[in-house]
Short mmCIF file of C-alpha atoms in Angstrom, two decimals:
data_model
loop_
_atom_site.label_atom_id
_atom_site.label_comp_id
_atom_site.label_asym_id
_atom_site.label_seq_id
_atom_site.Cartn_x
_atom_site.Cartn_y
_atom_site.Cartn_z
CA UNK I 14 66.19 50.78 39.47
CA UNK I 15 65.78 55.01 39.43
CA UNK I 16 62.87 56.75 38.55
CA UNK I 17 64.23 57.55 34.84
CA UNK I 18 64.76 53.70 34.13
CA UNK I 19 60.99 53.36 35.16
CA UNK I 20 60.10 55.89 33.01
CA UNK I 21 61.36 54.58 30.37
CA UNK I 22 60.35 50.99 30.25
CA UNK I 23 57.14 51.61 30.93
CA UNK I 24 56.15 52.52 27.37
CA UNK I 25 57.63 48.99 26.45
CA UNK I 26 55.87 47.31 29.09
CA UNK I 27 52.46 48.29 27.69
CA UNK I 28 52.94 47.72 24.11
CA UNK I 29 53.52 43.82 25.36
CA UNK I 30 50.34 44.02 27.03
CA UNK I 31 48.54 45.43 24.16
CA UNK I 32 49.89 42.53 22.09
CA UNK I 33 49.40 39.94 23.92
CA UNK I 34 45.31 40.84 24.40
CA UNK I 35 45.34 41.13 20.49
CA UNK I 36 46.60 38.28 19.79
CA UNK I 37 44.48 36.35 21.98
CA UNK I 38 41.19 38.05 20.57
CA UNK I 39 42.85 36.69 17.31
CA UNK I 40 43.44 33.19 18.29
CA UNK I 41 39.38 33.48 19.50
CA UNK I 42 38.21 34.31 16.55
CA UNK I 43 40.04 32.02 14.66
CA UNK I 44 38.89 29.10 16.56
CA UNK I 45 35.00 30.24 16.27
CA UNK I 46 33.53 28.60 13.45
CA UNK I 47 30.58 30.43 10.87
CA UNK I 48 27.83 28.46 11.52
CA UNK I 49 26.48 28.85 8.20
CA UNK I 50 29.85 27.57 7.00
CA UNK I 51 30.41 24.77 9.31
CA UNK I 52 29.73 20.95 8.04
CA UNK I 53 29.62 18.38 10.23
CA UNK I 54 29.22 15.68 7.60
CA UNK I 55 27.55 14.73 3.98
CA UNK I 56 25.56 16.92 2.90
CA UNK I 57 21.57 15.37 1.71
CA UNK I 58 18.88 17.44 -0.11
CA UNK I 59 15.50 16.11 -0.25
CA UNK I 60 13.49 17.51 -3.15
CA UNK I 61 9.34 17.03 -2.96
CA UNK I 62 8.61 16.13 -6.18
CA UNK I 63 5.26 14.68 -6.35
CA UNK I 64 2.07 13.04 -4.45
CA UNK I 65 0.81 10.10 -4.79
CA UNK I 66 -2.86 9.10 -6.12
CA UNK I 67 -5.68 11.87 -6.04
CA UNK I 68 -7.00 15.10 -5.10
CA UNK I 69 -9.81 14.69 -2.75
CA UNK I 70 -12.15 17.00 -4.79
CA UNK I 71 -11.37 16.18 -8.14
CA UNK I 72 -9.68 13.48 -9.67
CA UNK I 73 -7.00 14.76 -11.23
CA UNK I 74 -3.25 13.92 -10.18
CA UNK I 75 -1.41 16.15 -8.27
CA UNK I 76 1.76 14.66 -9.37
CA UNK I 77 2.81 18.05 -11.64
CA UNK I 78 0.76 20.36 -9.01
CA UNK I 79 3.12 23.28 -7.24
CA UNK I 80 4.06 22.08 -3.75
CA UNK I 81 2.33 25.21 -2.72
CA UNK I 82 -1.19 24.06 -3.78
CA UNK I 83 -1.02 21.12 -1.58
CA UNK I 84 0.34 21.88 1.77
CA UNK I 85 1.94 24.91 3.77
CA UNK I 86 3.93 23.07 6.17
CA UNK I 87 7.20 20.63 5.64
CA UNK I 88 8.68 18.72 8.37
CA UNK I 89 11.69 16.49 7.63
CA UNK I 90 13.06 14.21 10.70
CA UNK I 91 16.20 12.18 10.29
CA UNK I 92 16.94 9.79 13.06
CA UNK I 93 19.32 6.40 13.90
CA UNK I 94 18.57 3.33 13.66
CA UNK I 95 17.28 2.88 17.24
CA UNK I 96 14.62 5.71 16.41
CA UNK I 97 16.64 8.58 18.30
CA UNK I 98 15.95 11.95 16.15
CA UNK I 99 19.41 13.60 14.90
CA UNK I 100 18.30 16.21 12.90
CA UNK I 101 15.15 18.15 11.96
CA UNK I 102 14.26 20.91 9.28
CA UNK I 103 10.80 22.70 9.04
CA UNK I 104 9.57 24.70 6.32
CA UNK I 105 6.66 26.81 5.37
CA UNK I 106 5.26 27.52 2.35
CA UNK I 107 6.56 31.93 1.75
CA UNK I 108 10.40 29.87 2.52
CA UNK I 109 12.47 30.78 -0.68
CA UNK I 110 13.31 26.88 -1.77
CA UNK I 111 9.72 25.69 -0.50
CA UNK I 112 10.10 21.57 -0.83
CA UNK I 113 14.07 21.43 -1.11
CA UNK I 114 15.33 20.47 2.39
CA UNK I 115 19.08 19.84 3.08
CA UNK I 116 21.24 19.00 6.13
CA UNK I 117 24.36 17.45 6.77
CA UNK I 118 25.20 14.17 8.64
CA UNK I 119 28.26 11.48 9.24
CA UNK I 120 28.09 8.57 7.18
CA UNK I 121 26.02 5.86 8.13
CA UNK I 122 22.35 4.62 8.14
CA UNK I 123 19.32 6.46 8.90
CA UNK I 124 16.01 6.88 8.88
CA UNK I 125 14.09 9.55 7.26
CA UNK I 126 11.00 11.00 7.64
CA UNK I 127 8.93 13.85 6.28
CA UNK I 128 5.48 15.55 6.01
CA UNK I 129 3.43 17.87 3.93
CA UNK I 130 0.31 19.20 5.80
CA UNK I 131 -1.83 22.25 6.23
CA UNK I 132 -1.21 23.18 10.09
CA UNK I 133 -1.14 25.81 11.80
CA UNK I 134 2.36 25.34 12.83
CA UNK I 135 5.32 22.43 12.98
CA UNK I 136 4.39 18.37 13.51
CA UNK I 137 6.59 17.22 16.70
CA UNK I 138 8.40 14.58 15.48
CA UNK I 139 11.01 14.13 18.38
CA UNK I 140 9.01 10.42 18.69
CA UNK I 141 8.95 8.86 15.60
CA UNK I 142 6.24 6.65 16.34
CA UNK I 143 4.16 8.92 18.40
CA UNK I 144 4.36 12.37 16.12
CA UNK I 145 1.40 15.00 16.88
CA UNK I 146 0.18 18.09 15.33
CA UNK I 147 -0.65 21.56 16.55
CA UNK I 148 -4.54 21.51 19.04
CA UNK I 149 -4.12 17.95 17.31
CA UNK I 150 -5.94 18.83 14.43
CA UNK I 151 -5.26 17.58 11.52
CA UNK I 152 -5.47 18.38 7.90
CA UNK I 153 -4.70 16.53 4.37
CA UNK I 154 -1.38 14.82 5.31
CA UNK I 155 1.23 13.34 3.14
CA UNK I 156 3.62 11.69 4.09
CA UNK I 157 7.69 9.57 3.58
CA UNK I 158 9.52 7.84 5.73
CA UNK I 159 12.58 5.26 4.50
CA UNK I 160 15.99 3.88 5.65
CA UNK I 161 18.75 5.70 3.72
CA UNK I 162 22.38 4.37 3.59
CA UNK I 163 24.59 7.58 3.55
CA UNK I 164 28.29 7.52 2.16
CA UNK I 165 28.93 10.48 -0.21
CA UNK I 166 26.50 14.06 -0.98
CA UNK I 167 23.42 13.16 -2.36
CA UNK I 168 20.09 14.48 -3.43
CA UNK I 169 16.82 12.39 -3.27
CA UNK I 170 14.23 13.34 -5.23
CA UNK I 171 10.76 11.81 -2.65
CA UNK I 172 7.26 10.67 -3.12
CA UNK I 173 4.91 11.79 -0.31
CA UNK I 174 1.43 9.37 -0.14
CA UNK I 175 -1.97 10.76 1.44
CA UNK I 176 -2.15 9.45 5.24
CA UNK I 177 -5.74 10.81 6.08
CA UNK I 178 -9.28 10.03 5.30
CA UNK I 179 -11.59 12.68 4.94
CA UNK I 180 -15.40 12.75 5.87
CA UNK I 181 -17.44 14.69 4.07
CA UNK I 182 -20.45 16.70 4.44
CA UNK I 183 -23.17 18.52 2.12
CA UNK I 184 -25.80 20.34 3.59
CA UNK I 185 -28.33 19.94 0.19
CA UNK I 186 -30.96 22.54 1.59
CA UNK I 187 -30.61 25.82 2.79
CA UNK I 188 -28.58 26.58 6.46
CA UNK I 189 -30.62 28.71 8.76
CA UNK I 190 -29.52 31.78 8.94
CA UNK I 191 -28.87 31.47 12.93
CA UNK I 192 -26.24 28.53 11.99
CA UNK I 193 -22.97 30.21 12.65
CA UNK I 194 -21.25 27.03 13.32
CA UNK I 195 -20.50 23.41 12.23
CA UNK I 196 -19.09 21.29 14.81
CA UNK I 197 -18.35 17.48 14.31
CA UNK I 198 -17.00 15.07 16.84
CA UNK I 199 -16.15 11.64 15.98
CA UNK I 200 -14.57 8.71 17.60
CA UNK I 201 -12.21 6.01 16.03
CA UNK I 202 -9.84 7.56 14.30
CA UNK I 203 -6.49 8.87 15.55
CA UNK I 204 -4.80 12.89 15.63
CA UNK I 205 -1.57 11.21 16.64
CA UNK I 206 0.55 9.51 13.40
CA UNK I 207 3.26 6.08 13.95
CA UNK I 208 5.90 7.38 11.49
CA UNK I 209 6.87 3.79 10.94
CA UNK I 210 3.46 2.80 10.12
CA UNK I 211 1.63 5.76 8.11
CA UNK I 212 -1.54 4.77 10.49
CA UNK I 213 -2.95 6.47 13.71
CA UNK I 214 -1.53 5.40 16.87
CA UNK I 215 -4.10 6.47 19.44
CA UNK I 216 -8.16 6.41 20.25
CA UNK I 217 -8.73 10.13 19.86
CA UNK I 218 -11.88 12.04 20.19
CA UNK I 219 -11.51 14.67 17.72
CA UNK I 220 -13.37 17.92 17.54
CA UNK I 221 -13.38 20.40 14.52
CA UNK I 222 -15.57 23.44 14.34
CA UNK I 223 -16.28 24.47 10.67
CA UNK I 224 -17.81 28.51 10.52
CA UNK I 225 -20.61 29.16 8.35
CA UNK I 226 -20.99 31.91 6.40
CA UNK I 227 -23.67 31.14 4.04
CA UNK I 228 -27.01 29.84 3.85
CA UNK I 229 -26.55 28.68 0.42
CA UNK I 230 -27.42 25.24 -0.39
CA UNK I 231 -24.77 22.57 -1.06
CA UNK I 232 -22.22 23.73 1.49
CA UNK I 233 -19.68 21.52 2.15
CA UNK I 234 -17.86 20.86 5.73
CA UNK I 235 -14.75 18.18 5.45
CA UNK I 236 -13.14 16.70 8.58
CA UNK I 237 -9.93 14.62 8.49
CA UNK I 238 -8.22 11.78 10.65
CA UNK I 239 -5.63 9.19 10.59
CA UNK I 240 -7.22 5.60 10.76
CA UNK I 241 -5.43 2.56 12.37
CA UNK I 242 -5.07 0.65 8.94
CA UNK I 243 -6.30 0.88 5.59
CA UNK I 244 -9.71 1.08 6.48
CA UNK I 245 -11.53 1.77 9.84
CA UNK I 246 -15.33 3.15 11.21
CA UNK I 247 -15.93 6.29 12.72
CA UNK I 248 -18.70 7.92 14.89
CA UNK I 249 -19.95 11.51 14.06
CA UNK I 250 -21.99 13.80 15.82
CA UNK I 251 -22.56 16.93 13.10
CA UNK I 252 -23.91 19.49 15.68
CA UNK I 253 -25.08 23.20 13.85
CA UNK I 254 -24.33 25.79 16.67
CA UNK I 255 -25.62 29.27 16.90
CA UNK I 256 -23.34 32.49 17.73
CA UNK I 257 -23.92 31.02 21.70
CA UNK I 258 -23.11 27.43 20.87
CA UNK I 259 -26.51 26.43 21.04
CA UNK I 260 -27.61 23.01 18.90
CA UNK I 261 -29.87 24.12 16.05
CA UNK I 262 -29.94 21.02 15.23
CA UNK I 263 -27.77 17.56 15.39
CA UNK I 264 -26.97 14.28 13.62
CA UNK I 265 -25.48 11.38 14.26
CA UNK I 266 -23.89 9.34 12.13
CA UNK I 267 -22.64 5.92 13.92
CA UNK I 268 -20.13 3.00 12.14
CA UNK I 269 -19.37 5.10 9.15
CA UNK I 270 -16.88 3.72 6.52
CA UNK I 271 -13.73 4.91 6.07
CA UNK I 272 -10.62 3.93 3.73
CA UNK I 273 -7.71 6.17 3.99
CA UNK I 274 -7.17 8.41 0.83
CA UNK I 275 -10.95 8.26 0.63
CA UNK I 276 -13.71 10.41 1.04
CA UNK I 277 -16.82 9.28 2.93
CA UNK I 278 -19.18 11.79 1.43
CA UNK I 279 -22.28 12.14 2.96
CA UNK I 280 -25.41 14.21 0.69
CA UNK I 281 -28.66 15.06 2.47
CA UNK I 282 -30.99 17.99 3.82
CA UNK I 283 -30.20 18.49 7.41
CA UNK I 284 -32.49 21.06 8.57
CA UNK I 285 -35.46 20.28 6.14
CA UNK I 286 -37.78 17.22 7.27
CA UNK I 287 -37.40 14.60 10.50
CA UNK I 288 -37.68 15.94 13.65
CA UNK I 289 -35.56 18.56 15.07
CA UNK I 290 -33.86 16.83 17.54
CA UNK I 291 -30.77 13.51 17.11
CA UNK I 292 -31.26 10.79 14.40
CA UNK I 293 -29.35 8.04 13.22
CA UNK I 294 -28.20 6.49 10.45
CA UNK I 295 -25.91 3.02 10.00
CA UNK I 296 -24.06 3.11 6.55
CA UNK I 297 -21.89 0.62 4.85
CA UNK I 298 -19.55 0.47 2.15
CA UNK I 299 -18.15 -1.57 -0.47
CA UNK I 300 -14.54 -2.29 0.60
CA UNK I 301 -12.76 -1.66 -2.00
CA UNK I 302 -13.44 1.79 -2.69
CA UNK I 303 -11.27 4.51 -4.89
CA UNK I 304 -12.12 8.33 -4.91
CA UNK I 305 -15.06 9.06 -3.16
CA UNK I 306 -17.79 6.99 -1.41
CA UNK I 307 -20.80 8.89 -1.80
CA UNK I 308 -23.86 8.51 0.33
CA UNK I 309 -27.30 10.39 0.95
CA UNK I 310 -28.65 10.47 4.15
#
């Protein structure tokens, strides 16, 4: 072939090339999928409508209260049948569609779960039956969890029930003003939830540290925990720390009643009369309690 020839297909040989590397940038893109447009199934939508039975400080239903006023944090968990998670979504509460949660999934049978607290950040829910919170604290907790049969788009409109107990406790006379600090550890509950159940699923010793600002009587301090059934006994030790986490003074409080969505309320003057050092107290309860269970110690 001469040097002219050369010359002159070598334009044409080029312009294939260039075609052929657009074209297969445009097969690429058309085989990438938008994953905000992609569905890999039926779509579900899960709407928190209301919460069963009481506030804890009042009691007035919080069946027509704003999902906002009751928790910051949504988890939803869907999983098989044989308790593998498939799917989760997690909300907070400055999320546009706070409480409306929606994925997408292939027909079949499920289970869902989901849950309304106050943490500082998401429940891990990969095991259903062993699910844990942030520093496993724990706040007021509601919770839903139910076998769904899924065929066609659907929206389910949920009921989340109270899963904690609280204890509560007011300081009647004044708080030293070197009290910076309310710390109470207690033994028999549970920081770790069985999805299945609704009830604790572990022997935890809990610790929550409460900051005082005040030395205003009538201060309350609330603790929270998930008990192994319906009703259960705790042990609290209610230390009041100084700015150095040293006692001022302490209290312990052995076998104390709980019932979950309950308050144990406990009413007394902690820094006013005894001595200064540990005392006890044994309380009971009448079982069948609703509200609050108030007692004075």
């Amino acid at each position: 072939m001469t040097m002219k020839k050369t010359c002159a297909l070598f334009p044409l040989f080029m312009a294939l090339l260039l075609l052929a590397a657009c074209e297969k940038v445009s097969i690429d893109d058309l085989n990438k999928e938008d994953p905000e447009e992609r569905n890999d199934g039926v779509k579900l939508t899960f709407r928190v409508m209301s919460f069963e039975q009481t506030r804890f400080n009042d009691p007035t239903t919080v069946t027509r209260a704003a999902v906002r006023d009751v928790c910051d944090k949504i988890n939803l968990a869907l999983y098989d049948m044989e308790n593998n998670r498939l799917k989760a979504v997690n909300q907070k509460a400055d999320d546009e569609n706070f409480g409306s949660l929606s994925l997408s999934i292939e027909p079949g049978t499920y289970r869902v779960l989901i849950l309304a607290h106050s943490c500082s950040g998401n429940a891990t829910t990969t095991n259903i039956e062993k699910i844990t919170f942030p520093d496993n604290k724990v706040t007021d907790t509601f919770y839903y969890c139910a076998e769904i049969e899924v065929d066609d788009q659907k929206t389910y409109d949920v009921e989340l029930r109270r899963v904690v107990a609280m204890f509560k406790l007011v300081v009647a006379d004044e708080i030293p003003s070197d009290v910076k600090k309310m710390k109470f550890y207690y033994t028999g509950g549970s920081s770790t939830l069985n999805g299945l159940t609704g009830y604790g699923c572990v022997n935890s010793k809990q610790t929550e540290i409460r900051n005082v600002s005040s030395t205003a009587k009538g201060q309350e301090f609330c603790a929270y925990t998930f008990l192994h059934g319906e009703e259960g006994t705790l042990k609290m030790t209610v230390t009041a720390q100084d700015a150095a986490d040293g006692t001022v003074k302490e209290m312990l409080f052995t076998d104390v009643p709980m019932r979950r969505n309950t308050i144990s309320q406990f009413t007394g003057s902690l820094f006013t009369g005894g001595s200064s050092g540990q005392t006890t107290f044994a309380l009971t309860a009448d079982a069948n309690w609703e509200g609050t269970s108030a007692y004075t110690y």
